[in-house]
C-alpha cells in the first residue's frame, strides 16, 4: 500500500482496542479478536493495535506480533490496521518489522524511551524508523517528543511519514505546525490527529484549526456514544455535541483524572462492564477502585440515555 493510499483511507473514528488478557495474565486472543471484531462491525474507521490503550509497553515482541496478526485477520481489509511501535530506535525498528511481517498497513511511532532528545535527534530517530520498513508512519507528539514546526516540515518531506498525532494539547504549536507544512509543502496531504486522552473533549477546538481525525477511547466500550458524538461533531450539530460533552465526556474526564493510568485501566473496566472480559491491566498499571468502576457504570448509563435523547 502506498503512503497516499493509507493516508486517504484514514477516516472516521479511530479505534484503539485494549489488549485482552486471561486469568493467568497471558494473552486472551479469543476475547481480543471479539473486541476488535465488535469495533470494526460497529463502524471503526481504522484499528490502531498495540498502542497506548493497547498497552504496547506491556507486550513482548512475540505477543505483539500475535496481536497485530489477529487484528489484520479480523479487519480483513475492511479498514486500515496501524500498529504501535516505540522505545529506542533499535527496538522501535524491531517492532516495526514484526508489524510489517504481520501484515499491518502502517505504524504509529510512540515517543522514544525516557530520554529527552533535541530536534536533530528526533528527526534522525523517526527517519531511521521510516526507512526500516515499507510501512507508512504516523509520528506521535507527546511527553518527550515535542516538535518545532520546521522539524515537522522535514519529517513530512519523507514519503513514508504521512501524519502527526498530537497528544500534547498545545493548539498554538499545532497551528504553527499546520501552517508551516502547508506553506513549505503545498499539496502534501499530510494528516493530523487529535491524540489527547478522551479526545472528544477537545474535538471542537481541534476541529477549529483543521484537525479532523481523533482517537476515541470511548469507542472501545461505548461505540454508540462515540459514534453519536462523532456524527454530531462532523455535521455541526452543536446541541448534541454540547449535550454529550456536558453530560458524559466532561464527567468522564474528571473521573479519569482521579487515578494514574486510568486512560487505560478505566477503558478496560468499561469494556468489561459492557460484557466482554478482557482481563485486567498489566503492571505497572493498576486497576481502578471499585468505587470508580461504579461511577463509570453510572456514566455509561447516563451517556446511553443522552444518545437516546439526541
mmCIF file of C-alpha atoms in Angstrom, residues 66-173:
data_model
loop_
_atom_site.group_PDB
_atom_site.id
_atom_site.type_symbol
_atom_site.label_atom_id
_atom_site.label_comp_id
_atom_site.label_asym_id
_atom_site.label_seq_id
_atom_site.Cartn_x
_atom_site.Cartn_y
_atom_site.Cartn_z
ATOM 1 C CA UNK A 66 0.229 -12.209 17.592
ATOM 2 C CA UNK A 67 -1.916 -9.162 18.373
ATOM 3 C CA UNK A 68 -1.128 -7.433 15.083
ATOM 4 C CA UNK A 69 -1.785 -10.641 13.143
ATOM 5 C CA UNK A 70 -5.132 -11.092 14.890
ATOM 6 C CA UNK A 71 -6.227 -7.550 14.045
ATOM 7 C CA UNK A 72 -5.144 -7.870 10.411
ATOM 8 C CA UNK A 73 -7.172 -11.072 10.123
ATOM 9 C CA UNK A 74 -10.247 -9.608 11.815
ATOM 10 C CA UNK A 75 -10.123 -6.378 9.805
ATOM 11 C CA UNK A 76 -9.753 -8.436 6.609
ATOM 12 C CA UNK A 77 -9.003 -5.360 4.532
ATOM 13 C CA UNK A 78 -12.193 -3.559 5.523
ATOM 14 C CA UNK A 79 -10.309 -0.851 7.414
ATOM 15 C CA UNK A 80 -6.618 0.034 7.730
ATOM 16 C CA UNK A 81 -4.569 -1.541 10.527
ATOM 17 C CA UNK A 82 -1.897 0.622 12.154
ATOM 18 C CA UNK A 83 0.448 -0.876 14.756
ATOM 19 C CA UNK A 84 2.196 0.929 17.579
ATOM 20 C CA UNK A 85 5.952 0.944 17.891
ATOM 21 C CA UNK A 86 8.326 2.667 20.272
ATOM 22 C CA UNK A 87 11.230 2.583 22.745
ATOM 23 C CA UNK A 88 14.708 3.450 21.425
ATOM 24 C CA UNK A 89 15.449 3.361 17.730
ATOM 25 C CA UNK A 90 16.720 -0.235 17.638
ATOM 26 C CA UNK A 91 13.717 -1.697 19.437
ATOM 27 C CA UNK A 92 11.284 0.519 17.533
ATOM 28 C CA UNK A 93 12.713 -0.862 14.294
ATOM 29 C CA UNK A 94 12.368 -4.420 15.620
ATOM 30 C CA UNK A 95 8.684 -3.944 16.462
ATOM 31 C CA UNK A 96 8.102 -2.186 13.144
ATOM 32 C CA UNK A 97 9.471 -5.151 11.243
ATOM 33 C CA UNK A 98 7.293 -7.534 13.233
ATOM 34 C CA UNK A 99 4.272 -5.380 12.339
ATOM 35 C CA UNK A 100 5.190 -5.450 8.668
ATOM 36 C CA UNK A 101 5.570 -9.226 8.746
ATOM 37 C CA UNK A 102 2.157 -9.499 10.407
ATOM 38 C CA UNK A 103 0.514 -7.523 7.609
ATOM 39 C CA UNK A 104 -0.083 -4.089 9.150
ATOM 40 C CA UNK A 105 -0.756 -1.143 6.847
ATOM 41 C CA UNK A 106 1.175 1.400 8.877
ATOM 42 C CA UNK A 107 2.849 2.361 12.139
ATOM 43 C CA UNK A 108 2.154 4.785 14.955
ATOM 44 C CA UNK A 109 5.517 5.778 16.406
ATOM 45 C CA UNK A 110 5.275 6.420 20.130
ATOM 46 C CA UNK A 111 7.868 8.698 21.793
ATOM 47 C CA UNK A 112 11.376 7.327 22.356
ATOM 48 C CA UNK A 113 12.019 5.740 25.721
ATOM 49 C CA UNK A 114 12.863 8.092 28.623
ATOM 50 C CA UNK A 115 15.473 10.352 27.014
ATOM 51 C CA UNK A 116 14.666 13.941 26.019
ATOM 52 C CA UNK A 117 16.156 14.385 22.531
ATOM 53 C CA UNK A 118 16.754 17.632 20.699
ATOM 54 C CA UNK A 119 15.138 18.302 17.337
ATOM 55 C CA UNK A 120 18.031 16.792 15.368
ATOM 56 C CA UNK A 121 17.815 13.606 17.413
ATOM 57 C CA UNK A 122 14.059 13.334 16.952
ATOM 58 C CA UNK A 123 14.386 13.847 13.214
ATOM 59 C CA UNK A 124 17.080 11.193 12.996
ATOM 60 C CA UNK A 125 15.091 8.696 15.102
ATOM 61 C CA UNK A 126 11.898 8.918 13.057
ATOM 62 C CA UNK A 127 13.752 8.997 9.746
ATOM 63 C CA UNK A 128 15.595 5.771 10.613
ATOM 64 C CA UNK A 129 12.309 4.197 11.679
ATOM 65 C CA UNK A 130 10.557 5.300 8.485
ATOM 66 C CA UNK A 131 13.306 3.779 6.381
ATOM 67 C CA UNK A 132 13.401 0.471 8.255
ATOM 68 C CA UNK A 133 10.251 -0.935 6.631
ATOM 69 C CA UNK A 134 7.925 -0.287 3.718
ATOM 70 C CA UNK A 135 5.167 0.764 6.123
ATOM 71 C CA UNK A 136 3.832 4.289 6.413
ATOM 72 C CA UNK A 137 4.484 6.112 9.646
ATOM 73 C CA UNK A 138 2.467 8.447 11.858
ATOM 74 C CA UNK A 139 4.535 10.307 14.455
ATOM 75 C CA UNK A 140 3.056 10.783 17.927
ATOM 76 C CA UNK A 141 3.832 14.119 19.578
ATOM 77 C CA UNK A 142 3.675 13.981 23.380
ATOM 78 C CA UNK A 143 5.818 13.859 26.513
ATOM 79 C CA UNK A 144 9.478 13.889 25.389
ATOM 80 C CA UNK A 145 8.717 14.033 21.658
ATOM 81 C CA UNK A 146 7.718 17.645 21.048
ATOM 82 C CA UNK A 147 8.359 19.116 17.624
ATOM 83 C CA UNK A 148 9.131 22.542 16.256
ATOM 84 C CA UNK A 149 7.255 23.382 13.037
ATOM 85 C CA UNK A 150 10.454 23.197 10.980
ATOM 86 C CA UNK A 151 11.102 19.664 12.239
ATOM 87 C CA UNK A 152 7.623 18.519 11.206
ATOM 88 C CA UNK A 153 8.213 20.016 7.768
ATOM 89 C CA UNK A 154 11.368 17.899 7.445
ATOM 90 C CA UNK A 155 9.515 14.797 8.677
ATOM 91 C CA UNK A 156 6.722 15.447 6.182
ATOM 92 C CA UNK A 157 9.250 15.517 3.339
ATOM 93 C CA UNK A 158 9.797 11.798 3.875
ATOM 94 C CA UNK A 159 7.388 9.903 1.596
ATOM 95 C CA UNK A 160 6.533 7.317 4.264
ATOM 96 C CA UNK A 161 5.885 9.755 7.119
ATOM 97 C CA UNK A 162 2.256 10.606 6.479
ATOM 98 C CA UNK A 163 0.987 12.319 9.600
ATOM 99 C CA UNK A 164 1.329 13.718 13.103
ATOM 100 C CA UNK A 165 -0.780 12.677 16.062
ATOM 101 C CA UNK A 166 -0.846 15.314 18.785
ATOM 102 C CA UNK A 167 -1.037 14.256 22.419
ATOM 103 C CA UNK A 168 0.453 17.497 23.734
ATOM 104 C CA UNK A 169 -2.546 19.790 23.523
ATOM 105 C CA UNK A 170 -0.699 22.962 22.545
ATOM 106 C CA UNK A 171 -3.024 24.416 19.903
ATOM 107 C CA UNK A 172 -0.719 27.358 19.236
ATOM 108 C CA UNK A 173 2.083 24.953 18.352
#
